[in-house]
Tab-separated table of C-alpha atoms and ligand atoms in Angstrom:
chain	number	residue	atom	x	y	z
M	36	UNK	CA	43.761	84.445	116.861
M	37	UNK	CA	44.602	81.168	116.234
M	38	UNK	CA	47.704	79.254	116.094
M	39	UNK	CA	49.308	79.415	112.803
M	40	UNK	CA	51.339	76.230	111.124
M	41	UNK	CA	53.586	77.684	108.867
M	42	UNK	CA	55.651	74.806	106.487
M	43	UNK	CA	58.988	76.373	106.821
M	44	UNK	CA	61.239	74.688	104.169
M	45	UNK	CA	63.621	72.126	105.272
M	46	UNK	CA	66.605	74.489	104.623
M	47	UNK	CA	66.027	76.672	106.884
M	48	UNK	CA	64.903	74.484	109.707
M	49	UNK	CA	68.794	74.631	110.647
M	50	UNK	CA	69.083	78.129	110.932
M	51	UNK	CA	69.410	79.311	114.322
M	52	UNK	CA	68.815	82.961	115.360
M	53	UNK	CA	72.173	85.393	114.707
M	54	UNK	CA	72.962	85.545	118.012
M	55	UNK	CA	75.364	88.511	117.851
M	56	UNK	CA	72.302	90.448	116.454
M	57	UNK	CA	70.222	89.476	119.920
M	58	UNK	CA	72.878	90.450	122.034
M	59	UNK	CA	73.072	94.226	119.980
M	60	UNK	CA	69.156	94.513	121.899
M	61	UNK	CA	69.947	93.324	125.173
M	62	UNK	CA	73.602	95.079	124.988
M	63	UNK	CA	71.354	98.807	125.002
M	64	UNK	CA	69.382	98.322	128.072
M	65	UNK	CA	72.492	99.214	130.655
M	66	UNK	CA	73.392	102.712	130.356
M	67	UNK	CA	77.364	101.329	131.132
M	68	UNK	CA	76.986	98.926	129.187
M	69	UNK	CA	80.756	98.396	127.521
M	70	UNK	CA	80.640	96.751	124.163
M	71	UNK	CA	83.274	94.986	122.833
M	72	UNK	CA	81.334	92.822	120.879
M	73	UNK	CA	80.258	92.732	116.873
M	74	UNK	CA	82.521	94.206	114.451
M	75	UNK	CA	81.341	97.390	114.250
M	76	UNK	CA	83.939	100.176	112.710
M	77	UNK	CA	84.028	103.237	115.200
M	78	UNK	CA	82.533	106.620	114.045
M	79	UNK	CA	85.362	108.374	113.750
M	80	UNK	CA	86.206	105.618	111.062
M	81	UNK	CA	83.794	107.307	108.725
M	82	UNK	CA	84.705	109.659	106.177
M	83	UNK	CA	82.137	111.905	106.466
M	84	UNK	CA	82.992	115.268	105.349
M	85	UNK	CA	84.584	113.812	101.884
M	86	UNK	CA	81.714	111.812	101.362
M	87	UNK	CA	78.761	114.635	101.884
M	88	UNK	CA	81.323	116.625	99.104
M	89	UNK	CA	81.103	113.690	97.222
M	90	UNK	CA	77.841	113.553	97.185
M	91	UNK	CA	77.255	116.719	95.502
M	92	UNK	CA	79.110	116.035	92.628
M	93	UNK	CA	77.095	112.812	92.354
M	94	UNK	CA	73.699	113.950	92.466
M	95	UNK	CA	74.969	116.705	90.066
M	96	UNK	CA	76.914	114.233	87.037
M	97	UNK	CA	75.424	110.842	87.758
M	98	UNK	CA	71.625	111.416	89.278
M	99	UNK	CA	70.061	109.682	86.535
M	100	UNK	CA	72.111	107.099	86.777
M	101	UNK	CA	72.115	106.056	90.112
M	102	UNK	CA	68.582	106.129	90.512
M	103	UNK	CA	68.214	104.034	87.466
M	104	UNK	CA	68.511	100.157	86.976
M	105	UNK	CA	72.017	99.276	86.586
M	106	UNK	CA	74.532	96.782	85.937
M	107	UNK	CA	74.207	93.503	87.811
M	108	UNK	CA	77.870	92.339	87.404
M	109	UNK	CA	78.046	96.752	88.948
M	110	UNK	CA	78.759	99.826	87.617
M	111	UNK	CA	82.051	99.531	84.776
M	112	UNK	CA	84.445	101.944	86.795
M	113	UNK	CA	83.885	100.851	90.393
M	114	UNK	CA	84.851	97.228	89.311
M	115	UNK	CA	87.506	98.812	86.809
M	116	UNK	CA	88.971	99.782	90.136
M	117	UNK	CA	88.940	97.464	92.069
M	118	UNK	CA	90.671	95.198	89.414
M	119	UNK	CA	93.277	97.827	89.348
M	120	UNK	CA	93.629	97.966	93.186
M	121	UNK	CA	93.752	93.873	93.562
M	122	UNK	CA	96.117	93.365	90.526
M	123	UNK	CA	98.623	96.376	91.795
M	124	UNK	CA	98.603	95.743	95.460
M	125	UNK	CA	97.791	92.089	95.618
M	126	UNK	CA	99.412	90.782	92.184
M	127	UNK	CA	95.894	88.795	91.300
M	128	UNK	CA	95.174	88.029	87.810
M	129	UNK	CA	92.122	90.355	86.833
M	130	UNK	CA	92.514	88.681	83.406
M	131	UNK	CA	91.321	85.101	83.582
M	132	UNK	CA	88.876	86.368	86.950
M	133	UNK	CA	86.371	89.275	86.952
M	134	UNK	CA	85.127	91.678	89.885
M	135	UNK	CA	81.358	91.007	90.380
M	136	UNK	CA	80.077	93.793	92.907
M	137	UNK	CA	77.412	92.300	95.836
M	138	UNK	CA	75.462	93.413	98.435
M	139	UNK	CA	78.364	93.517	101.496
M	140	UNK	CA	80.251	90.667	101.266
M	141	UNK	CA	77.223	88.661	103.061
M	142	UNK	CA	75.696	87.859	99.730
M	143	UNK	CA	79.513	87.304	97.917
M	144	UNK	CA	79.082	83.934	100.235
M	145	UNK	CA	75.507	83.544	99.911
M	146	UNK	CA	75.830	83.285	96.413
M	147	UNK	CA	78.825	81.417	95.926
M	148	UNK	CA	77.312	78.646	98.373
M	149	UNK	CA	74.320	79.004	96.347
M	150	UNK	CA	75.866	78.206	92.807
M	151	UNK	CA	78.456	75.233	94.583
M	152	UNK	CA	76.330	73.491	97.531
M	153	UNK	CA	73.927	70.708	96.908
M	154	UNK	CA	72.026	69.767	99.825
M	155	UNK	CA	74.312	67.406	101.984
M	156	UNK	CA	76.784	68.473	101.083
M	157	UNK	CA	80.199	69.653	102.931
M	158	UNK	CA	82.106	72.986	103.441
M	159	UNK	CA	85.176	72.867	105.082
M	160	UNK	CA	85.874	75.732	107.649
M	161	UNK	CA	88.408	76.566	110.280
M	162	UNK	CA	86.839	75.354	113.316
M	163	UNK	CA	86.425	79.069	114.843
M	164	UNK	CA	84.399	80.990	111.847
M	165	UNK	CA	82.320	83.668	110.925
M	166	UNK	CA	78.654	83.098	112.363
M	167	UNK	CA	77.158	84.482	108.721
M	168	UNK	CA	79.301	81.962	106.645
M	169	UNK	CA	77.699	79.003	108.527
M	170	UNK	CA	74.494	80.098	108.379
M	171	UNK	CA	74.636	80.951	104.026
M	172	UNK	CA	76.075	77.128	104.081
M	173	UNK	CA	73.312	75.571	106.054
M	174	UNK	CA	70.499	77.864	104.562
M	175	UNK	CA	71.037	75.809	101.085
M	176	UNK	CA	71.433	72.229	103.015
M	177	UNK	CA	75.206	72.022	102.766
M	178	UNK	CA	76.938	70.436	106.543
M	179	UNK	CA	79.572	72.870	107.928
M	180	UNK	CA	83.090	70.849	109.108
M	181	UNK	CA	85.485	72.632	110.818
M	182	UNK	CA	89.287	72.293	111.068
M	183	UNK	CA	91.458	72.580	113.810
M	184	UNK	CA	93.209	75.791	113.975
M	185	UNK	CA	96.164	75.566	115.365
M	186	UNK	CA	97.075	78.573	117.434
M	187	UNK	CA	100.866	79.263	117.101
M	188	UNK	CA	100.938	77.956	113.278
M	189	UNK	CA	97.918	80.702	113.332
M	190	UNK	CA	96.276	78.258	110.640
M	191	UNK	CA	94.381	75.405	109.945
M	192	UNK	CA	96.638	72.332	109.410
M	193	UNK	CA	97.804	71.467	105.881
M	194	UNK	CA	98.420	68.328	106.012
M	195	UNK	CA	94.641	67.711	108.315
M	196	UNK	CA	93.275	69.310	105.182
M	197	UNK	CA	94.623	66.441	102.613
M	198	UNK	CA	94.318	63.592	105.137
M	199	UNK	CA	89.888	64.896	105.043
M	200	UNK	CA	90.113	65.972	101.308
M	201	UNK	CA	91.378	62.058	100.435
M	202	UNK	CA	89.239	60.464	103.188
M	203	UNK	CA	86.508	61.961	101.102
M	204	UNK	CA	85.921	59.935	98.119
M	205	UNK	CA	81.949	60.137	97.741
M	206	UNK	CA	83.443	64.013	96.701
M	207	UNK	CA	80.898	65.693	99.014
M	208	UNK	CA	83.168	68.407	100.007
M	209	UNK	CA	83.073	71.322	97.517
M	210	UNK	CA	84.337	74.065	99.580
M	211	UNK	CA	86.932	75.559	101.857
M	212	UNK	CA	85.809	78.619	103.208
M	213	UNK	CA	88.648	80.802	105.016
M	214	UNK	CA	89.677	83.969	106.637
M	215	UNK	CA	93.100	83.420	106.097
M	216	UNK	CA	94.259	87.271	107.262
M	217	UNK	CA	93.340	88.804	110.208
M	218	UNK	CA	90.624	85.927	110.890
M	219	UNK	CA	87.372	86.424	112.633
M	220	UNK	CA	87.262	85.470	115.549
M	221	UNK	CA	90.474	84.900	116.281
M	222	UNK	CA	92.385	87.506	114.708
M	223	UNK	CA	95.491	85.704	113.600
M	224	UNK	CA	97.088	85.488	110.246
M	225	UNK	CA	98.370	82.484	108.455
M	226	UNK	CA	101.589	81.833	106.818
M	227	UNK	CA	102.446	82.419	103.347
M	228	UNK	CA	103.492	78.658	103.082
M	229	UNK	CA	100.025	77.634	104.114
M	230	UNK	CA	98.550	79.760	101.841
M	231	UNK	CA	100.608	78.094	99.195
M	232	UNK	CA	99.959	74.789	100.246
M	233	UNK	CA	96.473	75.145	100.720
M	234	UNK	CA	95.957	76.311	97.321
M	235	UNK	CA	98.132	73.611	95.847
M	236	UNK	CA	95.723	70.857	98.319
M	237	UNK	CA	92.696	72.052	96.924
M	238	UNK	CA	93.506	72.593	93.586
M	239	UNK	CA	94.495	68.761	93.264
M	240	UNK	CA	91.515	68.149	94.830
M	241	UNK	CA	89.408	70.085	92.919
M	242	UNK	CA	87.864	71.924	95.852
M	243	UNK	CA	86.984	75.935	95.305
M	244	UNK	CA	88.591	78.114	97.701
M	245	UNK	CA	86.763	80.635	99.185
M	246	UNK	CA	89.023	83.067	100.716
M	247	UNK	CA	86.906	85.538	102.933
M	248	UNK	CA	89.026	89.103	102.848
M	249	UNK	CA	87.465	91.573	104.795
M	250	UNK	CA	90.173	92.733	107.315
M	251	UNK	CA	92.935	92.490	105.039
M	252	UNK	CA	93.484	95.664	104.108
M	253	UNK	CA	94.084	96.702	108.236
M	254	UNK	CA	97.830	95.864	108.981
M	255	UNK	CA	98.801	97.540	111.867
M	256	UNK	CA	102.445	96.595	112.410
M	257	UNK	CA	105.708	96.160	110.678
M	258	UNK	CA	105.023	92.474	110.206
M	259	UNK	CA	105.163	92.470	106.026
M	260	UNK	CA	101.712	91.217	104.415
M	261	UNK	CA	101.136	87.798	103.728
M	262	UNK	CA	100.195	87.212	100.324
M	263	UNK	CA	96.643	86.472	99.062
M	264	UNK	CA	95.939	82.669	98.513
M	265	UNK	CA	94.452	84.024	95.473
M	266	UNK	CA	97.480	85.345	94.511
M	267	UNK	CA	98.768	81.410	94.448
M	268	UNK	CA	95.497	80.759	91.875
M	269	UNK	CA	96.842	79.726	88.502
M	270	UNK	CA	94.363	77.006	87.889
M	271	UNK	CA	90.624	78.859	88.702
M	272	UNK	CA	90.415	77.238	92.380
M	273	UNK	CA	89.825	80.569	94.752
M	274	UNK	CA	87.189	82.939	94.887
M	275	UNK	CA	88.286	86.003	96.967
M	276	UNK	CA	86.034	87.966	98.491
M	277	UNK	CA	86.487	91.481	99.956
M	278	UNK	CA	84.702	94.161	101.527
M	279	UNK	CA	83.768	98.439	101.516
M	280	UNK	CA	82.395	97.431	105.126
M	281	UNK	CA	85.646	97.829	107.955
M	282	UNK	CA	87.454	99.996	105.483
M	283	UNK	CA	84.732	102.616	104.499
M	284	UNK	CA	81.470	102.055	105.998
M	285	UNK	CA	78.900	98.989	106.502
M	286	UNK	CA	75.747	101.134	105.398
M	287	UNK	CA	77.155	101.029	101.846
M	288	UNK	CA	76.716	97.017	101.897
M	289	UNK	CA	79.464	97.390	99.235
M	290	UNK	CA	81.321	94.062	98.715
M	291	UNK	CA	82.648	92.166	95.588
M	292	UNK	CA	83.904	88.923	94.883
M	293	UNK	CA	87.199	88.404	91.992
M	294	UNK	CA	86.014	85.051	90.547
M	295	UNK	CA	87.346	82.985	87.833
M	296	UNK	CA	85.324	84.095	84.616
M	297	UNK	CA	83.571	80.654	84.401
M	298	UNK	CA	82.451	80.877	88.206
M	299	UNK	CA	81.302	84.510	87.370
M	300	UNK	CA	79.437	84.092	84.961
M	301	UNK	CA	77.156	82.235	87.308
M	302	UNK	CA	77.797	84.140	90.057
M	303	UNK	CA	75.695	86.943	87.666
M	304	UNK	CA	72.944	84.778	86.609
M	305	UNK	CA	72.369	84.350	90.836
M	306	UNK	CA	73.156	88.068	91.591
M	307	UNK	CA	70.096	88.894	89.108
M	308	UNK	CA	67.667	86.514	91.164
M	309	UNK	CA	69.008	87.779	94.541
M	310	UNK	CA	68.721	91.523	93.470
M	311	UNK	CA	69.926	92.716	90.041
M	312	UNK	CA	72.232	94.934	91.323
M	313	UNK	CA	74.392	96.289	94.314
M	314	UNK	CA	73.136	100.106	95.770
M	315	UNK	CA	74.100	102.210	92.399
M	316	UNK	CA	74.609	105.473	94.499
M	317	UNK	CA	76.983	103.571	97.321
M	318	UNK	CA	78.757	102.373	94.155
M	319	UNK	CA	79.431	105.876	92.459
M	320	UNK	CA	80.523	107.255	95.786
M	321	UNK	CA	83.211	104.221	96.831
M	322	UNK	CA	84.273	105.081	93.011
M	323	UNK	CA	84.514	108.582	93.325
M	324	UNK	CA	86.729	107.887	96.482
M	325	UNK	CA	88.968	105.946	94.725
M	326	UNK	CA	89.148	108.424	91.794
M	327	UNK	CA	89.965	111.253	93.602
M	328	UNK	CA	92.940	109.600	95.282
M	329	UNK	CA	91.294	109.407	99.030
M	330	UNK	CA	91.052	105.893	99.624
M	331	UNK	CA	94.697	104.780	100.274
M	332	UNK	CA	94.826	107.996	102.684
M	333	UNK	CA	91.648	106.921	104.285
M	334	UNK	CA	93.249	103.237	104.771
M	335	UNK	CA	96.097	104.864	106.130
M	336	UNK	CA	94.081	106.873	108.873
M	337	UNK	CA	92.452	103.912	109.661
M	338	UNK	CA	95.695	101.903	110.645
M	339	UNK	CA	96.468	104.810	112.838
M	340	UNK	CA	93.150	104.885	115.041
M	341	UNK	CA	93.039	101.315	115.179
M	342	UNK	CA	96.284	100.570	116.424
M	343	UNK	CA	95.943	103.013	119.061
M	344	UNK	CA	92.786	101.063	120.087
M	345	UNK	CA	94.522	97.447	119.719
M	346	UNK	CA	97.612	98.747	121.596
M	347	UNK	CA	95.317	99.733	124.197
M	348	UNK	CA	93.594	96.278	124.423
M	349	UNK	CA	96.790	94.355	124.416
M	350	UNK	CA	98.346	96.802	126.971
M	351	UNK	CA	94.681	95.974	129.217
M	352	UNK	CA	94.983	91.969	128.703
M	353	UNK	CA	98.662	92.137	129.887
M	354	UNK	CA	97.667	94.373	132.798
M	355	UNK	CA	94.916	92.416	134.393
M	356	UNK	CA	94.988	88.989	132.509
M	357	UNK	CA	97.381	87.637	133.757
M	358	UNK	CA	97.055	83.834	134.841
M	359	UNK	CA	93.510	84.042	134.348
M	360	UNK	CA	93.363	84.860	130.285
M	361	UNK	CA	95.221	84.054	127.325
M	362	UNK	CA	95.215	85.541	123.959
M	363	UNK	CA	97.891	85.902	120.361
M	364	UNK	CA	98.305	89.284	119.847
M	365	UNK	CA	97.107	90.148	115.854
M	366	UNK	CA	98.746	92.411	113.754
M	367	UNK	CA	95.886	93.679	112.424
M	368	UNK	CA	91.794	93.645	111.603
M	369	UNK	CA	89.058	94.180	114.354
M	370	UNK	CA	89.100	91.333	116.854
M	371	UNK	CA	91.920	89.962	119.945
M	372	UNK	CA	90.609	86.815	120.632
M	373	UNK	CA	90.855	85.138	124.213
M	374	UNK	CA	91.058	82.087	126.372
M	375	UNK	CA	90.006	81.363	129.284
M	376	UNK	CA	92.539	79.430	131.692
M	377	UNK	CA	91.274	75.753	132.639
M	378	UNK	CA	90.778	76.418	136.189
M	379	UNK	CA	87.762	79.308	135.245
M	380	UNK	CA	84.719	78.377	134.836
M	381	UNK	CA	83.321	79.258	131.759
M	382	UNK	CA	79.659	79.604	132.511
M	383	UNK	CA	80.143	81.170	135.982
M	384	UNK	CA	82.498	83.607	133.402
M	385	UNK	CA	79.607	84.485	131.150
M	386	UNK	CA	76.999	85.068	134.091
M	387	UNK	CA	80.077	87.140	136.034
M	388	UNK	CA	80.373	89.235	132.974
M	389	UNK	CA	76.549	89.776	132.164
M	390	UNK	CA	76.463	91.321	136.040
M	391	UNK	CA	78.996	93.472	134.859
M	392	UNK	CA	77.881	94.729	131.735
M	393	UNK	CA	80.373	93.524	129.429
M	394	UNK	CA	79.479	92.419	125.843
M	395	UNK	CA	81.503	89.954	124.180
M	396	UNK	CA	80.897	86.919	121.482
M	397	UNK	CA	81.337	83.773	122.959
M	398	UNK	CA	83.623	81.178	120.669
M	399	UNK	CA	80.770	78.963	120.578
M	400	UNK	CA	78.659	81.569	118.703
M	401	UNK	CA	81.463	81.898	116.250
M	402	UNK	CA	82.660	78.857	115.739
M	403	UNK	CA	81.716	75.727	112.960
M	404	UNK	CA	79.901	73.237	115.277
M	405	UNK	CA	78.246	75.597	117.253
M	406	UNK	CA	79.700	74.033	120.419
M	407	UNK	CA	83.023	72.942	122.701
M	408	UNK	CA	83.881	76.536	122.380
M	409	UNK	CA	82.953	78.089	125.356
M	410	UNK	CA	86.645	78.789	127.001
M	411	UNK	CA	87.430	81.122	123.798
M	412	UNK	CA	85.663	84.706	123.330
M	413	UNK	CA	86.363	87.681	121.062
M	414	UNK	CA	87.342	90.904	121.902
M	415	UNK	CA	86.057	93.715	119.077
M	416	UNK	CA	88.599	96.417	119.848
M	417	UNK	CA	87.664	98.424	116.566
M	418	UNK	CA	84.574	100.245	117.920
M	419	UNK	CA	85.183	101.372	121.636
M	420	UNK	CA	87.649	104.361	122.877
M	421	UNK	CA	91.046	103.242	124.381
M	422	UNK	CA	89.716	104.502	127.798
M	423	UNK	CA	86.375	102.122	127.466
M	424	UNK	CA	88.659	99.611	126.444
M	425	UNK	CA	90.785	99.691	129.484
M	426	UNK	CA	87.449	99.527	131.433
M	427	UNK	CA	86.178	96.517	129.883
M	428	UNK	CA	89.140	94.689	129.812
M	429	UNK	CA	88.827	95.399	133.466
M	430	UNK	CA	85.735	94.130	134.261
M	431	UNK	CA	86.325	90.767	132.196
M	432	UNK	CA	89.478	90.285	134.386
M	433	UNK	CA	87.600	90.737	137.628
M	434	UNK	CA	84.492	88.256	135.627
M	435	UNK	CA	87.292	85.908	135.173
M	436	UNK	CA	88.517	86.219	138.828
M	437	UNK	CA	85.090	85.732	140.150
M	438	UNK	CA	84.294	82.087	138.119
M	439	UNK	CA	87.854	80.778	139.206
M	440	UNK	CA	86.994	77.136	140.677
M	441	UNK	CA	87.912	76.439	143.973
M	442	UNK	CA	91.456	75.192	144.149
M	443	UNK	CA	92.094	71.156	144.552
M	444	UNK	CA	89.054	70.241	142.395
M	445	UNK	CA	89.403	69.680	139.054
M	446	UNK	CA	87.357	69.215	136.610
O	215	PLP	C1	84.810	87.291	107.983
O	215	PLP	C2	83.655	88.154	107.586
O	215	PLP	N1	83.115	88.003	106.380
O	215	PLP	C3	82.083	88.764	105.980
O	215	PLP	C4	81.546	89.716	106.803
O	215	PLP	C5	80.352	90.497	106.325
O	215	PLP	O1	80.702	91.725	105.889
O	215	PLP	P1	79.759	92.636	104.988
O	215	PLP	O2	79.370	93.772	105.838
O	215	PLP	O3	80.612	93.017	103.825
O	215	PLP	O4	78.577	91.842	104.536
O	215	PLP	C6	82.077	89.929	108.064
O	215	PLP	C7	81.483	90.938	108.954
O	215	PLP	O5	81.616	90.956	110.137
O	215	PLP	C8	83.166	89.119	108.467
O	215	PLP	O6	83.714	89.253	109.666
């Protein structure tokens, strides 16, 4: 056959393979192969008993709907609810925003970067990130710049935010994208001051916020929840986005974004050329859920497995860590993340821990510039037992033993 020259176009020149998705091939060759990895929910996480009951009543009062064309903005009473769950748990105004239902909240981002990002144009990030959101950015030409996060204010900086917001008078930033609770990778939440702050930053700035929300709903201590920075929003500035993907189950691709009704009404016109319309039949189940009164106790059985499993993690990194590893213990969501000490090194780590069978992300993969990251790696905790925990925790300790550098040189 003979060689073939596509023309890709320039936007996605960029794009670099998802590596998290290579490593899920390579992670099932090794039959002990421990994964701590992506952010999978475990499979105890998933309601499946109410669900298949569910189900029957759906195919029985709604079969001709589902399987129709629907809604693109989704189906009236899913969105219904989800207003009523953000504006009497979260105190957001469903008034002046509206609930548009997406594909997971993958394509919230995709098409919010879509409607806002020109191509060179900027999208501020914390400087650790969510692989996906870089990718949507770059995939319609926009740069990706990302902040320092500072570890014990579990934030970006405030006041790093207006010192690059006023450096930038050409106005090529048009975004900050965060994961202000529970944030992926590292796990932390920020302050409600921040939040505040950051809101009031932007909003003088006229930069959108997007605030990325999928964890939020997975507090697993007695720490009291941080408000939304959406729930700062007077002005139309932040976009939140949540998620049916940690809390219920990823197959459903079930995500919505609570937009201010200007920003929405584009956000439709895109969500028509993307794909008319979320899964109808996920919709009428996650709706049904919510109807019959399941979905708070779900939530709540979810806080209980997962702690177990973080407690379990935490109890591991204190065991064998110790002078090798450093991590902040999160109070909730799916990932711990961890450092590596100076004296380890980091690619000797990463080859230790492939001999070993141990999948983690490294912080490069998850992180804004793609690079400089390679000290810091995430822990999913969400996914394995407490017992396969304790193992893998283990092995990365011994990993981490194994690459120390030889003392008296440094580096
Ligand atoms: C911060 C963040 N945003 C969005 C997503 C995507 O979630 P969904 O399955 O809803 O597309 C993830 C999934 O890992 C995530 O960690």
């Amino acid at each position: 056959m003979s060689e073939q020259h596509y023309q890709f176009a320039t936007r996605v020149a960029a794009l670099q393979p998802n590596t998290l998705r290579e490593q899920a091939k390579e992670s099932q060759i090794a039959d002990d192969y421990i994964k701590l990895t992506y952010g999978y929910p475990s499979n105890e996480a998933f309601p499946v008993a109410k669900l298949a009951k569910i189900s029957e009543r759906i195919y029985r009062d709604h079969a001709f709907e589902f399987m129709q064309y629907g809604e693109s903005e989704g189906i009236p009473k899913l969105r219904a609810q989800i207003k009523a769950r953000l504006s009497q748990y979260q105190g957001l105004d469903v008034i002046t925003n509206d609930v548009l239902i997406t594909s997971g909240s993958t394509q919230g981002m995709d098409l919010v970067f879509k409607i806002f990002v020109n191509e060179g144009d900027i999208v501020l990030t914390e400087e650790h990130t969510f692989v996906g959101a870089v990718n949507a950015v770059k995939s319609y030409g926009g740069q990706v710049q990302g902040l320092p996060f500072d570890l014990e204010r579990q934030s970006i900086n405030p006041d790093v935010l207006l010192e690059t917001l006023a450096a930038d008078t050409a106005h090529q930033i048009k975004l900050l994208y965060l994961i202000p609770t529970f944030q992926n990778p590292i796990g932390t939440s920020m302050s409600s001051a921040d939040r505040q702050r950051i809101y009031a930053i932007c909003r003088d700035h006229d930069v959108m916020v997007y605030e990325d929300d999928p964890y939020g709903d997975l507090l697993y201590t007695e720490t009291p929840e941080q408000p939304k920075i959406k729930a700062f929003d007077t002005t139309g500035h932040v976009i939140y986005a949540g998620s049916f993907s940690k809390i219920l189950a990823p197959g459903s691709r079930l995500g919505f974004l609570l937009a201010p009704e200007r920003v929405f009404q584009k956000l439709v016109l895109v969500k028509q050329v993307a794909d008319s319309f979320a899964n109808l039949y996920w919709q009428y189940l996650a709706s049904q859920l919510i109807e019959d009164d399941e979905f708070n106790a779900h939530i709540a059985y979810l806080k209980k497995l997962y702690k177990v499993k973080l407690d379990a993690m935490v109890a591991a990194l204190q065991r064998d860590g110790g002078g090798n590893l450093t991590f902040v213990v999160p109070d909730g969501g799916y990932f711990v993340s961890v450092k590596l000490n100076d004296d380890i090194d980091a690619a000797v780590f990463y080859d230790e821990l492939d001999k070993r069978h141990v999948g983690v992300i490294p912080g490069n993969v998850m992180s804004a510039a793609g690079q400089g990251y390679e000290r810091y790696f995430r822990l999913n905790f969400t996914l394995p037992t407490p017992e396969t925990i304790g193992q893998g925790v283990a092995r990365i300790a011994a990993a981490a033993a194994a690459a120390k550098k030889p003392q008296g040189i440094s580096v």
